[in-house]
Amino acid sequence: MKSMITLKSALAWFVLSAVFCLTAADAGDARRGPFLGNGFHNGWVDQHSVVLWTRLTKTMEMNRNGKQFVDPGEKVNKQFMQGKTTTQLIPDQIPAGFRLEDMEGACPGMEGEARLTYYPKGEEKKKIQTGWTPVSASKDFTAQWKLKNLRAGTDYEAVVEARPNAGAQPSDCVKGRFNTAPAADAVRDIRFVVVTCHEYPLRDAGANGHEIYDTMLKMKPDFFVHTGDVEYYDKPHPYAWTEELMRFKWNRLFALPYQRSFLANVTTYFMKDDHDTLKDDCWPGQTYGAVTFERGAEIFDKEQFPSNDKPYKTIRWGKDLQIWIVETRNYRSPNTMPDGPEKTIWGKEQKQWFFDSVARSDATFKVLISPNPLLGPDRKNKRDNHANDNFRFEGDELRAFINRHKMFITNGDRHWQYVTHRPGTDLWEFGCGPGSDVHAGGWPPDDKRPEHRFLRVKGGFLSVEVSRRAGAPSIRFRHHDVFGTVMHDEVFPAK
Ligand SMILES: [Fe+2]
């Protein structure tokens, strides 16, 4: 019942925002499209810049009554995991006589033009409008704008419009917002949320998407970080053995009402991990079906998400907080390489940038946000991250540095929520846990180790809050279930 009502309100939001923007719309164009069925996202915000992303679609909403995919089975998928390709990449999964856009969840793209208008909240007279940007099939009908010269610590309104061609009236419109980070000397309470691991078939709010997006939107966080595995290419319905199927999975996920409402209204950082780059535990040089690792990374870094010159960045959020967003796929050594000083996940350049920028920081609290764990504990059979024995050399180097600088670690990747503290050190790690209860698993719920301060094998998210009381700053890490109830709470004063 709840999901029916909220689906209505999510759709109402979408329709209302369209009505608000489309005062001059020509009815003919409005019926014809293109539409903004994927809303818009932002990324990489700092004090003075942000990147906005959108995509033009053939329909206003995803295809809700489409056909179901055929699951060819894990055995067939294994051949594609091993880089063996066939000509049956797509037909194996689609019933005979149907096209990809006939499938349930499809939100196909459409050619046309997009335009962005933005202004500080309440100052519409200061609005800046971009020119109309054409989109094309070569980039999956997406458009991006990098905005500069923004005001620090400011709320911005943003309006994205679509039209079929030059001279035509707008055919669709979405209104949303974002906010910039406050200056390095600004004393401000900041709250952000961290999530990981979502999959379309494993959503818990039916046609609306994932419950946590509705929950987190009501919390009005200053920003949101997705630590990766935003989708899973290597899971069925469908397995994404081609670029076309990869794009299909993004188009479907971002057409979900909860995701769409949240992402158009919250400041966001997206990171990628193995499943949304290519496949489980992947590294450069590998293939999955017809797609190379390099192309997979490009689809994420340059096409389906807001792009930055580098896929890592540090951002100061006022006097008391600085965050580091790191990249753990593009620069890594093969997991199979023998461990030693040359074996890496972060790569030399990123590591040096991290050491230098942390050493320079005078923020009260420093938080590393990593797709993967650095402390764990992780399962014995895993070979993909710094908490695993086969990456111990670089793991020890990073842990020693993080401990010396009294940084906190938050991470995704693992499908359970946890807090780990290594006794006798300043090392703390907060694993946010997967996006829904049905996505949880991989660790026995009763296997609570001495280093575990908290363990919960369920879905939810992490919130982090930096605030001052009587002038004394503190940082607070809270694990939530999918409805926002606090499951665990740790507070630290400034060290
Ligand atoms: Fe995952």
Coordinates of C-alpha atoms and ligand atoms in Angstrom, one line a residue:
M1 CA 0.0 0.0 0.0
K2 CA 2.7 2.4 1.0
S3 CA 4.6 1.9 -2.2
M4 CA 1.5 2.6 -4.3
I5 CA 0.9 5.9 -2.5
T6 CA 4.5 6.9 -2.7
L7 CA 4.7 5.9 -6.4
K8 CA 1.9 8.3 -6.9
S9 CA 3.6 11.1 -5.0
A10 CA 6.9 10.5 -6.8
L11 CA 5.1 10.7 -10.1
A12 CA 3.2 13.8 -8.9
W13 CA 6.5 15.4 -8.1
F14 CA 7.7 14.7 -11.6
V15 CA 4.5 15.9 -13.3
L16 CA 4.4 19.1 -11.1
S17 CA 8.0 20.0 -11.8
A18 CA 7.2 19.5 -15.5
V19 CA 4.1 21.7 -15.3
F20 CA 6.1 24.4 -13.4
C21 CA 8.7 24.6 -16.1
L22 CA 6.6 24.1 -19.2
T23 CA 4.5 27.3 -19.3
A24 CA 5.4 27.9 -22.9
A25 CA 5.4 24.3 -24.1
D26 CA 3.8 23.5 -27.4
A27 CA 1.3 20.7 -26.8
G28 CA 2.4 18.9 -29.9
D29 CA 6.1 18.9 -28.9
A30 CA 5.2 17.9 -25.3
R31 CA 3.5 14.7 -26.6
R32 CA 6.3 13.9 -29.0
G33 CA 9.2 14.2 -26.7
P34 CA 12.1 14.0 -26.1
F35 CA 11.5 13.5 -22.4
L36 CA 13.7 13.5 -19.3
G37 CA 12.8 10.1 -18.0
N38 CA 16.1 9.8 -16.2
G39 CA 15.8 13.2 -14.5
F40 CA 19.2 14.7 -13.8
H41 CA 22.2 14.0 -11.5
N42 CA 25.0 16.1 -10.2
G43 CA 28.5 15.2 -9.3
W44 CA 32.0 16.3 -8.0
V45 CA 30.7 19.4 -6.3
D46 CA 33.2 21.6 -4.4
Q47 CA 33.0 25.3 -3.3
H48 CA 32.8 26.7 -6.8
S49 CA 32.0 24.0 -9.3
V50 CA 29.7 21.1 -10.0
V51 CA 28.9 18.8 -13.0
L52 CA 25.3 18.2 -14.1
W53 CA 24.2 15.2 -16.2
T54 CA 21.0 14.4 -18.0
R55 CA 19.7 12.1 -20.7
L56 CA 16.9 12.5 -23.3
T57 CA 14.4 9.7 -23.5
K58 CA 11.7 8.5 -25.9
T59 CA 9.2 8.1 -23.1
M60 CA 8.3 9.9 -19.9
E61 CA 8.5 6.8 -17.8
M62 CA 10.2 3.4 -18.1
N63 CA 8.3 0.6 -19.9
R64 CA 6.4 -0.9 -16.9
N65 CA 4.5 -3.5 -18.9
G66 CA 7.3 -4.9 -20.9
K67 CA 8.5 -8.5 -21.4
Q68 CA 10.6 -10.3 -18.8
F69 CA 14.2 -11.2 -19.6
V70 CA 15.2 -14.9 -20.1
D71 CA 17.9 -16.1 -17.7
P72 CA 20.3 -18.2 -19.7
G73 CA 21.9 -19.4 -16.5
E74 CA 25.1 -19.0 -14.6
K75 CA 26.9 -21.6 -16.7
V76 CA 26.4 -19.5 -19.8
N77 CA 27.4 -16.3 -18.0
K78 CA 30.6 -18.0 -16.9
Q79 CA 31.7 -18.3 -20.5
F80 CA 31.3 -14.5 -20.9
M81 CA 33.0 -13.9 -17.5
Q82 CA 36.0 -15.8 -18.9
G83 CA 36.1 -13.6 -22.0
K84 CA 34.6 -16.2 -24.4
T85 CA 32.1 -14.4 -26.7
T86 CA 29.5 -15.7 -29.1
T87 CA 27.1 -14.0 -31.5
Q88 CA 24.2 -14.7 -29.1
L89 CA 25.1 -11.9 -26.7
I90 CA 21.6 -10.3 -26.6
P91 CA 19.2 -12.8 -28.3
D92 CA 19.9 -15.4 -25.6
Q93 CA 18.1 -13.1 -23.1
I94 CA 15.2 -11.6 -25.0
P95 CA 12.2 -13.7 -26.1
A96 CA 12.0 -14.2 -29.9
G97 CA 10.4 -11.4 -31.8
F98 CA 11.1 -8.7 -29.2
R99 CA 13.5 -5.8 -29.0
L100 CA 15.4 -4.4 -26.0
E101 CA 12.9 -1.5 -25.7
D102 CA 10.0 -4.0 -25.4
M103 CA 11.5 -5.3 -22.2
E104 CA 10.3 -4.4 -18.7
G105 CA 12.2 -1.4 -17.4
A106 CA 13.3 -0.1 -20.7
C107 CA 13.8 3.7 -21.0
P108 CA 15.2 4.2 -24.5
G109 CA 17.0 7.4 -25.5
M110 CA 16.0 9.9 -28.1
E111 CA 17.8 12.6 -30.1
G112 CA 17.2 16.2 -29.3
E113 CA 18.6 19.1 -27.3
A114 CA 19.0 19.9 -23.6
R115 CA 19.4 23.1 -21.8
L116 CA 20.2 24.0 -18.2
T117 CA 19.2 27.0 -16.1
Y118 CA 20.5 27.6 -12.6
Y119 CA 20.6 30.3 -10.0
P120 CA 21.2 30.7 -6.2
K121 CA 18.0 29.9 -4.3
G122 CA 15.7 32.9 -4.1
E123 CA 17.7 34.9 -6.7
E124 CA 16.0 33.9 -9.9
K125 CA 17.1 37.3 -11.4
K126 CA 20.7 36.0 -11.4
K127 CA 19.9 33.0 -13.5
I128 CA 22.4 31.6 -15.9
Q129 CA 21.2 29.7 -18.9
T130 CA 23.4 27.4 -21.1
G131 CA 22.9 27.1 -24.8
W132 CA 20.9 24.1 -26.2
T133 CA 23.2 21.1 -26.2
P134 CA 22.5 18.4 -28.8
V135 CA 22.7 14.7 -27.7
S136 CA 23.4 11.7 -29.8
A137 CA 23.3 7.9 -29.8
S138 CA 27.1 7.7 -29.6
K139 CA 26.9 8.9 -25.9
D140 CA 23.6 7.2 -25.2
F141 CA 21.7 10.6 -25.5
T142 CA 23.4 12.0 -22.4
A143 CA 24.5 15.6 -21.9
Q144 CA 26.8 17.1 -19.2
W145 CA 27.6 20.7 -18.1
K146 CA 30.5 21.7 -15.9
L147 CA 29.5 24.8 -13.9
K148 CA 32.2 27.1 -12.5
N149 CA 32.3 30.3 -10.5
L150 CA 29.6 29.2 -8.1
R151 CA 29.2 30.6 -4.6
A152 CA 30.5 28.5 -1.7
G153 CA 28.0 27.1 0.8
T154 CA 25.0 28.1 -1.4
D155 CA 21.8 26.4 -2.4
Y156 CA 21.2 26.4 -6.1
E157 CA 18.0 25.8 -8.1
A158 CA 18.4 23.9 -11.4
V159 CA 16.0 23.4 -14.3
V160 CA 16.8 21.1 -17.2
E161 CA 14.7 21.3 -20.4
A162 CA 14.5 19.1 -23.5
R163 CA 13.3 19.9 -27.0
P164 CA 13.3 17.9 -30.2
N165 CA 15.3 20.3 -32.4
A166 CA 16.4 23.9 -32.9
G167 CA 13.5 26.3 -32.9
A168 CA 11.0 23.9 -31.3
Q169 CA 9.3 24.6 -27.9
P170 CA 10.5 22.6 -24.8
S171 CA 9.0 19.1 -24.7
D172 CA 9.8 18.3 -21.1
C173 CA 11.4 19.9 -18.1
V174 CA 12.7 18.8 -14.6
K175 CA 13.3 21.1 -11.7
G176 CA 15.7 20.2 -8.9
R177 CA 18.6 21.6 -6.8
F178 CA 22.1 21.1 -5.5
N179 CA 24.3 22.9 -3.0
T180 CA 28.0 23.8 -3.0
A181 CA 30.4 23.0 -0.2
P182 CA 31.1 25.7 2.4
A183 CA 34.5 27.5 2.5
A184 CA 37.4 26.0 4.4
D185 CA 37.0 28.5 7.3
A186 CA 33.2 28.3 7.6
V187 CA 31.9 26.7 10.8
R188 CA 28.9 24.7 9.7
D189 CA 27.1 21.5 10.8
I190 CA 27.4 19.0 7.9
R191 CA 25.5 15.7 7.5
F192 CA 26.2 13.3 4.7
V193 CA 25.0 9.8 3.8
V194 CA 26.9 6.8 2.4
V195 CA 25.5 3.8 0.5
T196 CA 26.7 0.9 -1.6
C197 CA 25.5 -2.1 -3.6
H198 CA 22.1 -1.7 -5.4
E199 CA 20.6 -3.9 -8.0
Y200 CA 17.4 -3.3 -9.9
P201 CA 16.0 -6.8 -9.2
L202 CA 16.9 -6.5 -5.5
R203 CA 15.0 -3.3 -4.8
D204 CA 12.6 -3.3 -1.8
A205 CA 10.0 -0.6 -2.8
G206 CA 8.7 -2.3 -6.0
A207 CA 8.0 0.1 -8.9
N208 CA 9.4 3.0 -6.8
G209 CA 12.9 1.6 -6.5
H210 CA 14.9 1.4 -3.3
E211 CA 13.3 2.4 0.0
I212 CA 16.5 4.1 1.3
Y213 CA 16.3 6.9 -1.3
D214 CA 12.9 8.0 0.0
T215 CA 14.2 7.7 3.6
M216 CA 17.4 9.7 2.9
L217 CA 15.6 12.4 0.9
K218 CA 13.5 13.2 4.0
M219 CA 16.8 13.5 6.0
K220 CA 17.9 16.4 3.7
P221 CA 21.6 15.5 3.8
D222 CA 24.2 18.1 2.7
F223 CA 25.5 15.4 0.3
F224 CA 25.4 11.8 -0.6
V225 CA 28.1 9.4 -1.6
H226 CA 27.6 6.2 -3.5
T227 CA 30.6 4.0 -3.0
G228 CA 30.0 1.8 -6.0
D229 CA 28.2 -1.3 -7.3
V230 CA 25.5 1.2 -8.3
E231 CA 24.3 -1.7 -10.6
Y232 CA 25.6 -5.2 -11.3
Y233 CA 26.5 -5.9 -14.9
D234 CA 27.2 -9.6 -14.2
K235 CA 23.9 -10.5 -12.7
P236 CA 20.9 -11.8 -14.7
H237 CA 17.7 -9.9 -16.0
P238 CA 19.8 -9.2 -18.0
Y239 CA 23.5 -10.0 -17.9
A240 CA 25.2 -7.0 -19.5
W241 CA 27.4 -8.8 -22.1
T242 CA 27.3 -5.8 -24.4
E243 CA 27.5 -2.0 -24.2
E244 CA 23.9 -1.8 -25.2
L245 CA 22.9 -4.0 -22.2
M246 CA 25.1 -2.0 -19.9
R247 CA 23.3 1.2 -20.9
F248 CA 20.0 -0.5 -20.6
K249 CA 20.7 -1.3 -16.9
W250 CA 21.6 2.4 -16.2
N251 CA 18.6 3.8 -18.1
R252 CA 16.3 1.4 -16.1
L253 CA 17.8 2.2 -12.7
F254 CA 17.7 6.0 -13.1
A255 CA 14.1 5.9 -14.3
L256 CA 13.0 4.6 -10.9
P257 CA 10.9 7.3 -9.1
Y258 CA 12.7 7.2 -5.7
Q259 CA 16.2 7.3 -7.3
R260 CA 15.1 10.0 -9.8
S261 CA 13.6 12.3 -7.1
F262 CA 16.5 11.9 -4.8
L263 CA 19.3 12.4 -7.3
A264 CA 17.7 15.6 -8.8
N265 CA 17.6 17.1 -5.3
V266 CA 20.7 16.1 -3.4
T267 CA 24.4 16.9 -3.9
T268 CA 26.1 13.7 -5.0
Y269 CA 29.3 11.9 -5.4
F270 CA 29.4 8.6 -7.4
M271 CA 32.2 6.1 -7.2
K272 CA 32.5 2.9 -9.1
D273 CA 33.5 -0.7 -8.1
D274 CA 33.9 -4.0 -9.8
H275 CA 30.3 -4.8 -10.8
D276 CA 29.5 -1.4 -12.4
T277 CA 32.9 -1.2 -14.1
L278 CA 32.8 -4.7 -15.8
K279 CA 32.4 -7.8 -13.6
D280 CA 33.1 -9.3 -10.2
D281 CA 36.7 -8.5 -8.9
C282 CA 37.8 -7.1 -12.2
W283 CA 41.0 -5.4 -13.2
P284 CA 42.3 -3.5 -16.3
G285 CA 42.9 -5.7 -19.4
Q286 CA 40.0 -8.1 -18.7
T287 CA 36.8 -8.5 -20.8
Y288 CA 33.2 -9.4 -20.1
G289 CA 31.2 -10.6 -23.1
A290 CA 32.0 -8.1 -25.8
V291 CA 33.1 -5.3 -23.5
T292 CA 36.6 -4.5 -22.4
F293 CA 37.5 -3.2 -18.9
E294 CA 38.7 0.1 -20.5
R295 CA 35.4 0.6 -22.2
G296 CA 33.5 -0.3 -19.1
A297 CA 35.4 2.3 -17.1
E298 CA 34.8 4.9 -19.8
I299 CA 31.0 4.2 -19.8
F300 CA 31.0 4.9 -16.0
D301 CA 33.5 7.8 -15.8
K302 CA 32.6 9.7 -19.0
E303 CA 29.1 8.8 -20.1
Q304 CA 26.5 7.6 -17.5
F305 CA 27.7 9.7 -14.6
P306 CA 29.0 13.3 -14.1
S307 CA 32.6 13.4 -15.2
N308 CA 35.7 14.8 -13.6
D309 CA 39.2 15.1 -15.1
K310 CA 40.4 12.5 -12.5
P311 CA 38.1 9.9 -11.0
Y312 CA 39.3 10.9 -7.5
K313 CA 39.0 14.1 -5.5
T314 CA 39.3 15.7 -2.1
I315 CA 36.7 18.2 -1.0
R316 CA 36.7 20.5 2.0
W317 CA 33.2 20.8 3.6
G318 CA 33.8 23.7 6.0
K319 CA 36.3 24.1 8.9
D320 CA 35.6 20.7 10.5
L321 CA 35.4 18.3 7.6
Q322 CA 37.4 17.2 4.6
I323 CA 36.6 14.1 2.5
W324 CA 38.7 12.0 0.1
I325 CA 36.9 10.1 -2.7
V326 CA 39.2 7.5 -4.1
E327 CA 39.3 5.3 -7.2
T328 CA 40.0 1.6 -6.7
R329 CA 39.5 0.0 -10.2
N330 CA 41.3 1.9 -12.9
Y331 CA 44.8 1.8 -11.6
R332 CA 45.0 -1.7 -9.9
S333 CA 47.3 -4.6 -10.4
P334 CA 45.8 -8.0 -11.3
N335 CA 44.5 -9.7 -8.1
T336 CA 46.6 -12.7 -9.1
M337 CA 49.9 -10.8 -9.0
P338 CA 52.2 -11.8 -6.1
D339 CA 52.0 -9.3 -3.2
G340 CA 54.9 -6.8 -2.8
P341 CA 55.9 -3.1 -3.1
E342 CA 54.9 -2.9 -6.8
K343 CA 51.4 -4.4 -6.3
T344 CA 48.7 -1.7 -6.0
I345 CA 45.0 -0.9 -5.9
W346 CA 45.3 2.9 -5.9
G347 CA 48.2 3.4 -8.3
K348 CA 51.3 5.5 -7.6
E349 CA 50.0 8.8 -8.7
Q350 CA 46.7 8.7 -6.7
K351 CA 48.6 7.4 -3.6
Q352 CA 51.0 10.3 -3.7
W353 CA 48.2 12.8 -4.2
F354 CA 46.4 11.2 -1.2
F355 CA 49.5 11.4 1.0
D356 CA 50.3 15.0 0.0
S357 CA 46.7 16.3 0.3
V358 CA 46.1 14.7 3.7
A359 CA 49.4 16.0 5.1
R360 CA 48.4 19.5 3.9
S361 CA 44.9 19.4 5.4
D362 CA 44.0 21.3 8.6
A363 CA 40.4 20.1 8.7
T364 CA 39.2 19.0 12.2
F365 CA 38.0 15.7 10.9
K366 CA 39.4 13.8 7.8
V367 CA 37.3 11.1 6.3
L368 CA 38.4 8.6 3.6
I369 CA 35.5 7.3 1.5
S370 CA 36.6 4.1 -0.2
P371 CA 34.7 1.7 -2.4
N372 CA 36.4 -1.2 -0.7
P373 CA 37.4 -2.0 2.9
L374 CA 40.9 -1.4 4.3
L375 CA 40.4 -3.0 7.7
G376 CA 37.7 -5.6 7.2
P377 CA 37.5 -8.3 8.5
D378 CA 36.6 -9.8 5.1
R379 CA 35.9 -13.4 4.1
K380 CA 39.0 -15.7 3.9
N381 CA 38.4 -16.5 0.2
K382 CA 38.4 -12.9 -1.0
R383 CA 41.3 -11.5 -3.1
D384 CA 40.2 -8.1 -4.2
N385 CA 40.8 -5.4 -1.5
H386 CA 43.3 -4.1 1.1
A387 CA 41.7 -6.2 3.8
N388 CA 42.7 -9.3 1.9
D389 CA 46.1 -11.0 2.4
N390 CA 47.1 -10.7 -1.3
F391 CA 47.1 -6.8 -1.0
R392 CA 48.7 -6.7 2.4
F393 CA 51.8 -4.7 1.4
E394 CA 50.0 -1.6 0.1
G395 CA 47.2 -2.2 2.8
D396 CA 49.8 -1.9 5.6
E397 CA 51.3 1.2 4.0
L398 CA 47.9 2.9 3.8
R399 CA 46.7 1.8 7.3
A400 CA 50.0 3.1 8.9
F401 CA 49.4 6.5 7.2
I402 CA 45.7 6.7 8.0
N403 CA 46.4 5.8 11.6
R404 CA 49.1 8.5 11.9
H405 CA 46.7 11.1 10.5
K406 CA 43.8 9.9 12.7
M407 CA 41.5 9.6 9.6
F408 CA 38.2 7.8 9.7
I409 CA 37.4 5.2 7.0
T410 CA 33.9 4.7 5.5
N411 CA 33.5 2.1 2.8
G412 CA 31.0 0.1 0.6
D413 CA 31.4 -3.2 -1.2
R414 CA 30.6 -5.6 1.7
H415 CA 27.0 -6.7 2.0
W416 CA 26.7 -6.2 5.7
Q417 CA 26.9 -3.2 8.1
Y418 CA 29.8 -3.0 10.5
V419 CA 32.1 -0.9 12.6
T420 CA 35.7 -2.1 13.0
H421 CA 38.2 -0.7 15.5
R422 CA 41.7 -2.1 15.7
P423 CA 42.6 -2.1 19.4
G424 CA 45.6 0.0 20.3
T425 CA 45.3 2.2 17.1
D426 CA 43.2 5.1 15.9
L427 CA 41.9 3.0 13.0
W428 CA 38.1 3.0 12.6
E429 CA 36.2 1.7 9.6
F430 CA 32.4 2.1 9.0
G431 CA 31.0 -0.3 6.3
C432 CA 27.7 1.2 5.2
G433 CA 26.0 -2.0 4.2
P434 CA 23.9 -2.9 1.1
G435 CA 20.9 -0.9 -0.3
S436 CA 18.2 -3.4 0.8
D437 CA 17.7 -6.3 3.2
V438 CA 17.3 -8.7 0.3
H439 CA 20.8 -7.7 -1.0
A440 CA 22.4 -8.5 2.4
G441 CA 24.6 -11.6 3.1
G442 CA 28.1 -12.9 2.8
W443 CA 29.0 -12.8 6.5
P444 CA 27.5 -15.1 9.2
P445 CA 25.4 -12.8 11.5
D446 CA 26.7 -14.5 14.6
D447 CA 30.4 -14.3 13.6
K448 CA 31.1 -11.1 15.6
R449 CA 34.9 -10.8 15.9
P450 CA 36.9 -9.0 18.7
E451 CA 37.5 -6.0 16.3
H452 CA 33.8 -5.7 15.5
R453 CA 32.1 -2.9 17.5
F454 CA 29.0 -3.5 15.5
L455 CA 27.8 -6.1 13.0
R456 CA 24.5 -6.4 11.3
V457 CA 23.8 -8.5 8.1
K458 CA 21.0 -6.3 6.7
G459 CA 20.5 -3.4 4.4
G460 CA 20.5 0.3 5.1
F461 CA 23.0 3.2 5.0
L462 CA 25.5 5.2 7.0
S463 CA 25.0 8.8 8.0
V464 CA 28.0 11.0 9.2
E465 CA 27.5 14.2 11.0
V466 CA 30.0 16.9 12.0
S467 CA 28.7 19.5 14.5
R468 CA 29.8 21.8 17.3
R469 CA 28.3 22.1 20.7
A470 CA 29.6 25.0 22.9
G471 CA 32.3 25.4 20.4
A472 CA 33.6 21.8 20.6
P473 CA 33.5 19.9 17.4
S474 CA 32.5 16.2 17.2
I475 CA 31.9 13.7 14.4
R476 CA 29.1 11.1 14.6
F477 CA 28.7 7.9 12.6
R478 CA 25.3 6.2 12.6
H479 CA 24.1 3.1 10.8
H480 CA 20.5 3.1 9.7
D481 CA 18.1 0.4 8.5
V482 CA 16.3 1.1 5.2
F483 CA 13.6 3.2 7.0
G484 CA 16.2 5.3 8.8
T485 CA 16.0 3.8 12.3
V486 CA 19.4 4.1 14.0
M487 CA 21.0 0.7 14.5
H488 CA 24.4 1.8 15.9
D489 CA 25.9 5.2 16.9
E490 CA 29.5 6.2 17.5
V491 CA 30.6 9.8 18.5
F492 CA 34.2 11.1 18.6
P493 CA 35.4 14.5 19.9
A494 CA 38.1 16.3 18.0
K495 CA 41.5 14.6 18.6
Ligands
FE1 FE 28.4 -5.5 -4.0

